[in-house]
Each structure stands twice: as structure tokens, then as C-alpha cells.
Amino acid sequence: MQDPPSPNTPAHTVGFVGLGHMGAPMAANLLADGWPVTVWNRSAGAMESLKAQGASSAAGVAELRDHSVIIFMLPDLGFIDAAVAPLLDLWRAAPPMPGTVVVVMSSVSPQAVQAFGGDVARASSGNAAVLDAPVSGGTVGAENGTLAIMAGGADDDFQRILPVFESLGTTVRLLGPLGSGSLAKACNQLLVGTTTAALAEAAELAERSGMDVVALFEVLSGGLAGSAVLNVVGPRIAAKEYAPTGPAKFMHKDLGFVLDSARAARSAVPMATAGHALYGTLKDQGLGDQDLAVVRESIARLSPAT
């Protein structure tokens, strides 16, 4: 993590909305790096924990109106639209300071976040801009401040709040205009989702054939099949440990964004199509609230009884 902001660092007051598995440790890292943070969450318990670490709390998102950076870490853009509506109403009456940045760090549709950016610009008389900056690295990366952050938006907005991003991640890139970060995250989820499913298939095939899955994964990790997904998710797949670090149902949503983007780009995505169908089946099986590794259980249920 970075040193606390120096006197030469542009001063920011940070509003943080959404204190779930990812949001709470991210907000904690901002506090640890010395940023003044005001938090809001639908359930009060998470806010109390952050207040104990030095955060202020808001009664609603509208109270964040004068913060220079407002970060949203909610499940999808529909939740953000609902939460931000009172804030936009205030900005229509009295616009915020120029240079205000609204940051969408959730995994959302690239096309929908572009429309959201237009809504924010109009409501704020052009004084506020949106960056989409979804993350990869899971709860471990969120806790350690080592997330990969994929950003889309205007370069000047990105550069202005880069020190805030650097308190949250170690790999931070601006990839293009608004929506580019979300497209990059969709590509990330295409790789993570299909790789996890492939590992789950391999685990079921190996175990049903009498092989030790842990030993198999150890060997695979030393060869070309080795990956961060194997290192992080593989042990949970092998142990059939499905306590949620992030609900598997979100992978179905994210792969849907891949399909939407592929249609817009006229690009074939056979792996994403198959993965989207599999994670849809997982949700239909009632497994969506469990960890991503539960795709192994979904595949086991699709397999003939042994």
C-alpha cells in the first residue's frame, strides 16, 4: 500500500458506497492510507466496523454530494442507479464542484455504464464525470491492496484520482474511454469463469476415475496449465469448499456482459456462450449464492450418479 497522501498530493474526500466482501476491505485500505472516507451501506453493521477504523458514516448517498470522489461497489448498475438517484436530484438543483469523479468499481455492462456517465454529466451540469474501474483479485486482493484496476474514462479524471486507486491496487491502467474498464473486466471474467469451470470438470473427471484431485492440481500447477485461477480457486474446488468469497451467480451476470459486448463487436465467443449457459444452470440448481468453486457441484449434479 502507498504512503499517506503528502501535502503535494491533490486533496480528496472519498465517499464509499457498498461494504460487502470487496468493498469493506477496500474502504479500510483507503483509511489506512490516510484518505478521509465517508461510507454508506444498506446494512449498518458494516458501517460501524469502518467507523471504528476512522471512517465517517452517511445516512444516505445524498450526503456524499460534496465529496470529490464517490466510489460505488454494489452488485450491479441497477443498484447504483437506485442509490445515486437522490444525489443526482441534489446536483440538478446545485451542481457539485468541477472535477468531481464518480467511480463505478462494480462489474457492470460496458454499454450501460456509458449511459450512466451521460446521466451524471447532465445532472451535474458537466461538473461530475464517471470512471468505470472494475477490479480483479478477489477478497485477498481487496484486503491486501493488491487489486488489478481496469479503468475507462477521460485521462484527466483518471490522473486526478490515480493516488486513490493506488491505495487499492498495484496494477492500475486506463484502457480507453468510459466503458473500456468494464469491457476489460468482462474479458477477465471470461477467462476466470471458463477456467474455473474447466478446473471443476477436471476435478470431477479425476475423482470419478479414482485419482487424487489435490495431487493432480499440484502437478498441473507446475506446467502450462498453471494459473492464478488454479492457485486461488483450485484448492477450494479440490476440497469442495464453497463458503462464499464472492457469489457464483455474479459470474453468470458478467458472462452476459461478454455476450452483449460480443454482439456489439460482431465477435464470436463460443467459450463465453458455453460458460454463460453453465452458470445459468448453476443458478437454476440453487447454488448461486455459494462460492465460484461451487461450479464443481453443479457439474457433479449434471453427471450420472456413481
PDB file of C-alpha atoms in Angstrom, residues 18 21 35 44 52 58 85 91 105 109 121 152 173 184 188 192 199 203 237 252-253 261:
ATOM      1  CA  GLY A  18     -21.143  -0.695  -0.732  1.00  0.00           C
ATOM      2  CA  HIS A  21     -16.923  -8.826   0.664  1.00  0.00           C
ATOM      3  CA  TRP A  35      -7.733   9.354   2.974  1.00  0.00           C
ATOM      4  CA  ALA A  44     -25.448  -0.603   9.388  1.00  0.00           C
ATOM      5  CA  ALA A  52     -14.166   2.047  14.313  1.00  0.00           C
ATOM      6  CA  ALA A  58     -23.620   8.897   5.899  1.00  0.00           C
ATOM      7  CA  ALA A  85     -30.889   8.982  -7.572  1.00  0.00           C
ATOM      8  CA  TRP A  91     -26.871  18.080  -8.115  1.00  0.00           C
ATOM      9  CA  MET A 105     -15.891  -0.227  -9.392  1.00  0.00           C
ATOM     10  CA  SER A 109     -22.332  -3.594 -18.613  1.00  0.00           C
ATOM     11  CA  ALA A 121     -22.890  14.648 -16.607  1.00  0.00           C
ATOM     12  CA  GLY A 152     -12.239   3.669 -18.560  1.00  0.00           C
ATOM     13  CA  ARG A 173      -4.396   1.023 -16.050  1.00  0.00           C
ATOM     14  CA  ALA A 184     -11.713  -5.388 -19.778  1.00  0.00           C
ATOM     15  CA  ASN A 188     -11.213 -11.040 -17.291  1.00  0.00           C
ATOM     16  CA  VAL A 192     -11.772 -16.701 -14.854  1.00  0.00           C
ATOM     17  CA  LEU A 199     -10.843 -26.991 -13.392  1.00  0.00           C
ATOM     18  CA  ALA A 203     -11.608 -32.400 -10.710  1.00  0.00           C
ATOM     19  CA  ILE A 237     -12.523 -26.889  -5.873  1.00  0.00           C
ATOM     20  CA  HIS A 252     -23.495 -15.547 -14.928  1.00  0.00           C
ATOM     21  CA  LYS A 253     -24.160 -11.788 -14.952  1.00  0.00           C
ATOM     22  CA  SER A 261     -20.252  -6.821 -25.994  1.00  0.00           C
TER      23      SER A 261
END
